[in-house]
Amino acid sequence: MTLPKITIDPKLDLVLERELDVPVELVWRAWTTPEHLRHWFVPKPWTITACELDVRPGGAMNFTMRSPEGQEFPNSGCYLEVKPFERLITTDTLLGGYRPSPNPFFTAVLDFARNGEGTRYRAVAIHGEEASRQKHEEMGFHDGWGTVISQMVEYIKAGRMAG
């Protein structure tokens, strides 16, 4: 199965694509269930200390990242599109209920497609200006997002997604 069409602007967008050897249903659940997301969503040794997901258009995505030194970084966003097992679009330009955010940075388009027993996965980080895209890339977008996707696959393979 192919991923949905999205127009990529290399000046504004960062893209990560992977072939995952875990089922799309488990990838979806890992992304949409707080008790699962908190186990893999930040590169270790960082952790997620709080996570609330209201997975519906207009619903809030709130989580707090903790650095190894104990510093906490709250993050808030809004779901724009939710197509089970196919696509999640979230943005930090809005808060839950489509309220404007005081700290907009990017919109994430996450596409999933069944690929035999596995999943074709694509993440696109869409930025409003070239400087934001460059900052995100310099912050380690490819390494960071690549690491957390590998952590998600390891988490799924460890059998911790039962129930």
GROMACS .gro file of C-alpha atoms in nm:
model
  163
    1MET     CA    1   0.000   0.000   0.000
    2THR     CA    2   0.128   0.351  -0.074
    3LEU     CA    3   0.130   0.647   0.159
    4PRO     CA    4  -0.109   0.937   0.095
    5LYS     CA    5   0.019   1.212  -0.130
    6ILE     CA    6   0.169   1.517   0.040
    7THR     CA    7   0.362   1.795  -0.130
    8ILE     CA    8   0.704   1.838   0.031
    9ASP     CA    9   0.874   2.176   0.027
   10PRO     CA   10   1.245   2.111   0.099
   11LYS     CA   11   1.288   2.472   0.216
   12LEU     CA   12   1.024   2.430   0.488
   13ASP     CA   13   0.982   2.058   0.556
   14LEU     CA   14   1.183   1.779   0.714
   15VAL     CA   15   1.102   1.419   0.621
   16LEU     CA   16   1.175   1.085   0.786
   17GLU     CA   17   1.066   0.762   0.615
   18ARG     CA   18   1.108   0.408   0.743
   19GLU     CA   19   0.995   0.055   0.668
   20LEU     CA   20   0.898  -0.090   1.009
   21ASP     CA   21   0.874  -0.463   1.072
   22VAL     CA   22   0.580  -0.430   1.309
   23PRO     CA   23   0.205  -0.419   1.225
   24VAL     CA   24   0.042  -0.085   1.145
   25GLU     CA   25  -0.223  -0.149   1.415
   26LEU     CA   26   0.046  -0.156   1.684
   27VAL     CA   27   0.224   0.149   1.542
   28TRP     CA   28  -0.108   0.333   1.556
   29ARG     CA   29  -0.172   0.225   1.914
   30ALA     CA   30   0.181   0.326   2.016
   31TRP     CA   31   0.116   0.676   1.878
   32THR     CA   32  -0.236   0.719   2.020
   33THR     CA   33  -0.223   0.564   2.369
   34PRO     CA   34  -0.060   0.773   2.646
   35GLU     CA   35   0.063   0.474   2.849
   36HIS     CA   36   0.245   0.344   2.541
   37LEU     CA   37   0.369   0.675   2.397
   38ARG     CA   38   0.544   0.769   2.721
   39HIS     CA   39   0.774   0.463   2.693
   40TRP     CA   40   0.937   0.550   2.360
   41PHE     CA   41   0.855   0.905   2.245
   42VAL     CA   42   1.182   1.078   2.350
   43PRO     CA   43   1.541   0.962   2.297
   44LYS     CA   44   1.669   0.785   2.606
   45PRO     CA   45   1.781   0.884   2.866
   46TRP     CA   46   1.513   1.153   2.832
   47THR     CA   47   1.170   1.054   2.967
   48ILE     CA   48   0.807   1.155   2.939
   49THR     CA   49   0.671   1.246   3.284
   50ALA     CA   50   0.314   1.337   3.183
   51CYS     CA   51   0.107   1.254   2.876
   52GLU     CA   52  -0.253   1.332   2.784
   53LEU     CA   53  -0.389   1.257   2.439
   54ASP     CA   54  -0.739   1.344   2.316
   55VAL     CA   55  -0.705   1.176   1.976
   56ARG     CA   56  -0.969   1.351   1.766
   57PRO     CA   57  -0.966   1.660   1.547
   58GLY     CA   58  -0.945   1.956   1.785
   59GLY     CA   59  -0.831   1.733   2.071
   60ALA     CA   60  -0.527   1.822   2.278
   61MET     CA   61  -0.189   1.648   2.277
   62ASN     CA   62  -0.005   1.744   2.597
   63PHE     CA   63   0.315   1.587   2.724
   64THR     CA   64   0.614   1.681   2.937
   65MET     CA   65   0.968   1.578   2.847
   66ARG     CA   66   1.232   1.548   3.122
   67SER     CA   67   1.602   1.581   3.048
   68PRO     CA   68   1.859   1.355   3.218
   69GLU     CA   69   1.940   1.655   3.440
   70GLY     CA   70   1.577   1.676   3.557
   71GLN     CA   71   1.471   1.983   3.358
   72GLU     CA   72   1.110   1.958   3.235
   73PHE     CA   73   0.980   2.077   2.899
   74PRO     CA   74   0.599   2.091   2.861
   75ASN     CA   75   0.462   2.053   2.509
   76SER     CA   76   0.109   2.124   2.392
   77GLY     CA   77  -0.059   2.081   2.058
   78CYS     CA   78  -0.376   1.997   1.874
   79TYR     CA   79  -0.482   1.709   1.650
   80LEU     CA   80  -0.592   1.834   1.308
   81GLU     CA   81  -0.659   1.504   1.131
   82VAL     CA   82  -0.711   1.154   1.268
   83LYS     CA   83  -0.753   0.863   1.025
   84PRO     CA   84  -0.703   0.537   1.219
   85PHE     CA   85  -0.413   0.327   1.089
   86GLU     CA   86  -0.345   0.583   0.811
   87ARG     CA   87  -0.269   0.939   0.924
   88LEU     CA   88  -0.224   1.166   1.224
   89ILE     CA   89  -0.169   1.537   1.185
   90THR     CA   90  -0.076   1.736   1.494
   91THR     CA   91   0.040   2.092   1.537
   92ASP     CA   92   0.186   2.302   1.813
   93THR     CA   93   0.057   2.614   1.636
   94LEU     CA   94  -0.276   2.540   1.805
   95LEU     CA   95  -0.376   2.410   2.145
   96GLY     CA   96  -0.668   2.177   2.211
   97GLY     CA   97  -0.999   2.319   2.091
   98TYR     CA   98  -0.816   2.492   1.803
   99ARG     CA   99  -0.700   2.773   2.035
  100PRO     CA  100  -0.393   2.968   1.911
  101SER     CA  101  -0.063   2.867   2.068
  102PRO     CA  102   0.176   3.122   2.213
  103ASN     CA  103   0.477   2.918   2.089
  104PRO     CA  104   0.416   2.781   1.737
  105PHE     CA  105   0.698   2.578   1.582
  106PHE     CA  106   0.576   2.307   1.340
  107THR     CA  107   0.302   2.075   1.221
  108ALA     CA  108   0.364   1.699   1.205
  109VAL     CA  109   0.207   1.479   0.939
  110LEU     CA  110   0.243   1.111   1.031
  111ASP     CA  111   0.146   0.865   0.760
  112PHE     CA  112   0.117   0.489   0.808
  113ALA     CA  113   0.051   0.222   0.544
  114ARG     CA  114   0.029  -0.155   0.575
  115ASN     CA  115   0.331  -0.314   0.407
  116GLY     CA  116   0.284  -0.691   0.426
  117GLU     CA  117   0.323  -0.775   0.796
  118GLY     CA  118   0.492  -0.440   0.858
  119THR     CA  119   0.434  -0.069   0.822
  120ARG     CA  120   0.550   0.196   0.580
  121TYR     CA  121   0.602   0.504   0.798
  122ARG     CA  122   0.657   0.868   0.707
  123ALA     CA  123   0.687   1.172   0.933
  124VAL     CA  124   0.688   1.520   0.781
  125ALA     CA  125   0.764   1.823   0.999
  126ILE     CA  126   0.616   2.129   0.828
  127HIS     CA  127   0.754   2.469   0.926
  128GLY     CA  128   0.626   2.817   0.850
  129GLU     CA  129   0.965   2.961   0.765
  130GLU     CA  130   1.307   2.841   0.655
  131ALA     CA  131   1.472   2.952   0.981
  132SER     CA  132   1.238   2.728   1.185
  133ARG     CA  133   1.308   2.432   0.958
  134GLN     CA  134   1.682   2.490   0.986
  135LYS     CA  135   1.662   2.523   1.366
  136HIS     CA  136   1.466   2.195   1.387
  137GLU     CA  137   1.721   2.019   1.167
  138GLU     CA  138   2.009   2.156   1.377
  139MET     CA  139   1.830   2.042   1.695
  140GLY     CA  140   1.868   1.689   1.557
  141PHE     CA  141   1.537   1.614   1.385
  142HIS     CA  142   1.665   1.317   1.184
  143ASP     CA  143   1.865   1.155   1.465
  144GLY     CA  144   1.602   1.228   1.732
  145TRP     CA  145   1.297   1.119   1.534
  146GLY     CA  146   1.488   0.821   1.394
  147THR     CA  147   1.588   0.717   1.746
  148VAL     CA  148   1.236   0.736   1.886
  149ILE     CA  149   1.093   0.536   1.596
  150SER     CA  150   1.355   0.266   1.662
  151GLN     CA  151   1.261   0.280   2.032
  152MET     CA  152   0.893   0.244   1.938
  153VAL     CA  153   0.967  -0.066   1.728
  154GLU     CA  154   1.171  -0.217   2.014
  155TYR     CA  155   0.888  -0.139   2.258
  156ILE     CA  156   0.632  -0.309   2.030
  157LYS     CA  157   0.857  -0.613   1.974
  158ALA     CA  158   0.907  -0.649   2.349
  159GLY     CA  159   0.539  -0.744   2.366
  160ARG     CA  160   0.441  -0.456   2.592
  161MET     CA  161   0.142  -0.356   2.380
  162ALA     CA  162  -0.095  -0.630   2.500
  163GLY     CA  163  -0.447  -0.525   2.588
   0.00000   0.00000   0.00000
